[in-house]
Tab-separated table of C-alpha atoms in Angstrom:
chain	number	residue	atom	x	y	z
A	1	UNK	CA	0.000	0.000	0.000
A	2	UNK	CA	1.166	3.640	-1.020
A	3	UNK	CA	1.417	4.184	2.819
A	4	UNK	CA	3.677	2.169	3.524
A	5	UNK	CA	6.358	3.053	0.702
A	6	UNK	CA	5.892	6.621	2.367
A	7	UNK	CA	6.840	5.481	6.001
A	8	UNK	CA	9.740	3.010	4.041
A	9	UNK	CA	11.001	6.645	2.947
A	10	UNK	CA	10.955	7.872	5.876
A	11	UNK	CA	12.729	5.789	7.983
A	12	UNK	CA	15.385	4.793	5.149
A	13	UNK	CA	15.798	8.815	5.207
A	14	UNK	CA	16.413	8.930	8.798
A	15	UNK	CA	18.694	6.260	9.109
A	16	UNK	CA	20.735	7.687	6.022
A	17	UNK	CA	20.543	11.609	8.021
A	18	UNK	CA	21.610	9.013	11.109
A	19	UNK	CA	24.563	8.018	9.553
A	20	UNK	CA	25.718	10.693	8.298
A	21	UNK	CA	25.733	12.897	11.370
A	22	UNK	CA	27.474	9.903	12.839
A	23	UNK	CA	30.096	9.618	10.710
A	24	UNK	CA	33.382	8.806	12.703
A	25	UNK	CA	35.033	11.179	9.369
A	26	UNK	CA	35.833	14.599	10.313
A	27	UNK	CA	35.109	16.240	6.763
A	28	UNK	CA	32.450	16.443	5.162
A	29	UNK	CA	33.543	15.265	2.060
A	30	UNK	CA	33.677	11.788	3.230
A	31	UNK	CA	30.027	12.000	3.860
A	32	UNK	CA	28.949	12.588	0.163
A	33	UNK	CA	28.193	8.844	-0.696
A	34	UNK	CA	25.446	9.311	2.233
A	35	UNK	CA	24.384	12.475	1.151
A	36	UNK	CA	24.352	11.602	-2.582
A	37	UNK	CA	22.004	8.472	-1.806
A	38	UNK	CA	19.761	10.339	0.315
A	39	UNK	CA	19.669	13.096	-2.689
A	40	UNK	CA	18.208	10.080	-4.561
A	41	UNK	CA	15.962	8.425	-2.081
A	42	UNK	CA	14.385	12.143	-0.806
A	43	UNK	CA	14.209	13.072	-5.180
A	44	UNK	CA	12.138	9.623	-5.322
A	45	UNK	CA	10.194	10.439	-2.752
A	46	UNK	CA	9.383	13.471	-3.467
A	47	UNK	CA	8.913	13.097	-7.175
A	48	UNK	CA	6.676	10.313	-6.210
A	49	UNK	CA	4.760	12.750	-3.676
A	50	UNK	CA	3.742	15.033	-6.296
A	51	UNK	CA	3.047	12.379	-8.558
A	52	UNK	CA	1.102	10.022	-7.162
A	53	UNK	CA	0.197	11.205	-3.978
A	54	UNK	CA	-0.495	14.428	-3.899
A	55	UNK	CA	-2.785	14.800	-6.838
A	56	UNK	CA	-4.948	12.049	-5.441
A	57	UNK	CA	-5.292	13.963	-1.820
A	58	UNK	CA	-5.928	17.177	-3.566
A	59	UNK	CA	-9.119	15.768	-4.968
A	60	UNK	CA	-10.126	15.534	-0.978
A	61	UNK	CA	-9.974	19.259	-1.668
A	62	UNK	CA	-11.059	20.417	2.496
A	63	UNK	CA	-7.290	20.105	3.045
A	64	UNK	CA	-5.681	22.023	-0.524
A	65	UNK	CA	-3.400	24.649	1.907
A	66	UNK	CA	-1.841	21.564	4.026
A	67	UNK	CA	-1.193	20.082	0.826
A	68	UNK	CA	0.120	22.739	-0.428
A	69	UNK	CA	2.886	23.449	2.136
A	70	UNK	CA	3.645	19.827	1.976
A	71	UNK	CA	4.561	20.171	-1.963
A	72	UNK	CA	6.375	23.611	-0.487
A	73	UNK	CA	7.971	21.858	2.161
A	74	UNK	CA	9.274	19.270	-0.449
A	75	UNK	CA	10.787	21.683	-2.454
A	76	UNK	CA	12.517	23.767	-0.351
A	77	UNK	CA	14.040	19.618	1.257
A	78	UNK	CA	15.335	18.943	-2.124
A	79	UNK	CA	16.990	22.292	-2.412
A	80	UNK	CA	18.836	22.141	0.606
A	81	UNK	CA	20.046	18.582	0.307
A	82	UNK	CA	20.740	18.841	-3.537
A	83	UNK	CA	23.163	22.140	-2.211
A	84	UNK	CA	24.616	20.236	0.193
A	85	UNK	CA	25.729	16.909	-2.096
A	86	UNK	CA	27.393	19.357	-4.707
A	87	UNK	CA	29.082	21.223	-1.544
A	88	UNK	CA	30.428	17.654	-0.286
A	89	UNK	CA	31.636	16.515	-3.614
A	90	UNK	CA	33.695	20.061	-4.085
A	91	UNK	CA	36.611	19.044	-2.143
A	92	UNK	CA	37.957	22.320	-3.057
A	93	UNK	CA	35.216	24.268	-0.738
A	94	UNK	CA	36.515	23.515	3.426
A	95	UNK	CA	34.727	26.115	5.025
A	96	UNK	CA	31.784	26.968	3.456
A	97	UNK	CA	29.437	26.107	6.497
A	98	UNK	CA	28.429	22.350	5.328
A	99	UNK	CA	28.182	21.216	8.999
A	100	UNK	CA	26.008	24.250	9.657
A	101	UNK	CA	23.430	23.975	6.964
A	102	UNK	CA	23.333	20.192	7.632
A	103	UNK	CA	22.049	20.561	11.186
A	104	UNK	CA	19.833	22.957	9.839
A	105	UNK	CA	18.129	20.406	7.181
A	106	UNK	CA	17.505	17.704	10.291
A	107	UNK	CA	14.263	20.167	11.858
A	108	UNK	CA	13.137	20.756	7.990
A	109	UNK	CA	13.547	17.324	7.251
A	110	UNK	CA	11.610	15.548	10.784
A	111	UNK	CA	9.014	18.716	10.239
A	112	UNK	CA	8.460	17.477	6.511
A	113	UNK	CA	8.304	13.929	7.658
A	114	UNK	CA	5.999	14.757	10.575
A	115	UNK	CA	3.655	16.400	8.723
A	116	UNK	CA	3.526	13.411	5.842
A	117	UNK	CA	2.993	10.754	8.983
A	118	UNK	CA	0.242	13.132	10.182
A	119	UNK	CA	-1.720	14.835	7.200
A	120	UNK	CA	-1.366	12.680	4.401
A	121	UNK	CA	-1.290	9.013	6.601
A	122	UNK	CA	-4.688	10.114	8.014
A	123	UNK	CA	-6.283	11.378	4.970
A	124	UNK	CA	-5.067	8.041	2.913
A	125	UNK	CA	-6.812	6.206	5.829
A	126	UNK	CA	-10.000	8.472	6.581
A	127	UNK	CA	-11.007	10.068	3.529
A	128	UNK	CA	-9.600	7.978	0.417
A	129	UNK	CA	-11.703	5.251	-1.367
A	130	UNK	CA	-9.894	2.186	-1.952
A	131	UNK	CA	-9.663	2.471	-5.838
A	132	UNK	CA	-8.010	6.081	-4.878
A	133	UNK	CA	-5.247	4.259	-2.841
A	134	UNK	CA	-5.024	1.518	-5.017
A	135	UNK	CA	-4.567	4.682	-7.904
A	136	UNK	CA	-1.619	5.860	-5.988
A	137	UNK	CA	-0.010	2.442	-5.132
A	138	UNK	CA	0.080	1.505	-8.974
A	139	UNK	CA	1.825	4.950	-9.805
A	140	UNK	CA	4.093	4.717	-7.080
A	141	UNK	CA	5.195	1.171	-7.904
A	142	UNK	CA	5.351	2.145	-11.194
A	143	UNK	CA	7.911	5.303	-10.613
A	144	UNK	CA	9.889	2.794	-8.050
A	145	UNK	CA	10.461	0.116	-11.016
A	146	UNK	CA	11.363	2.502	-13.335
């Protein structure tokens, strides 16, 4: 079911944010392998989010401005962590306050997450019709095998 490829995201996020903040490497260029997987697993996600997901909710339409800041929310995730994979690859850039703006994406990221186990679990539960969930499980699946 599409809800639980979200909370599969979610935890496979944490425990890659986990791991990275503890990293037994001082730099932060060792941590780009982490940070370049959880690029891709949070771009998945999210692409999947405003794929499959999100159109689906938004035709519960008593919730469009939640939704809404979710999709914002999203955006503003994939910015930060896209910046800081190219900043950890660029071995050439030491002190350009990675370790700051990393500790600064783990409130965005649990308040993104939060909100996704909150609003969107309990609408997929309470106000969805099965075919509806069933519409968002196929495209999800789909964009996974792809």
């Amino acid at each position: 079911m599409i809800l639980d490829i979200i909370l599969s995201d979610h935890k496979a996020g944490r425990d890659l944010f986990s791991l990275a903040g503890n990293s037994v490497f001082e730099g932060y260029a060792e941590r780009a392998d982490l940070f370049e997987r959880f690029d891709r697993l949070w771009t998945a996600h999210a692409d999947m989010m405003d794929e499959a997901v999100l159109p689906v909710l938004a035709e519960v339409a008593h919730r469009a401005e939640p939704l809404e800041e979710i999709r914002t929310g999203q955006r503003e995730l994939r910015e930060m962590i896209a910046s800081l994979v190219a900043r950890a690859a660029d071995k050439s850039n030491e002190n350009d306050q990675w370790f700051a703006d990393f500790h600064r994406l783990k409130p965005l990221f649990e308040r993104q997450v939060d909100r996704e186990d909150t609003l969107v679990a309990s609408m997929i539960q309470q106000d969805l019709k099965p075919d509806q969930i069933a519409r968002m499980t196929v495209t999800a699946r789909g964009m996974r095998e792809k």
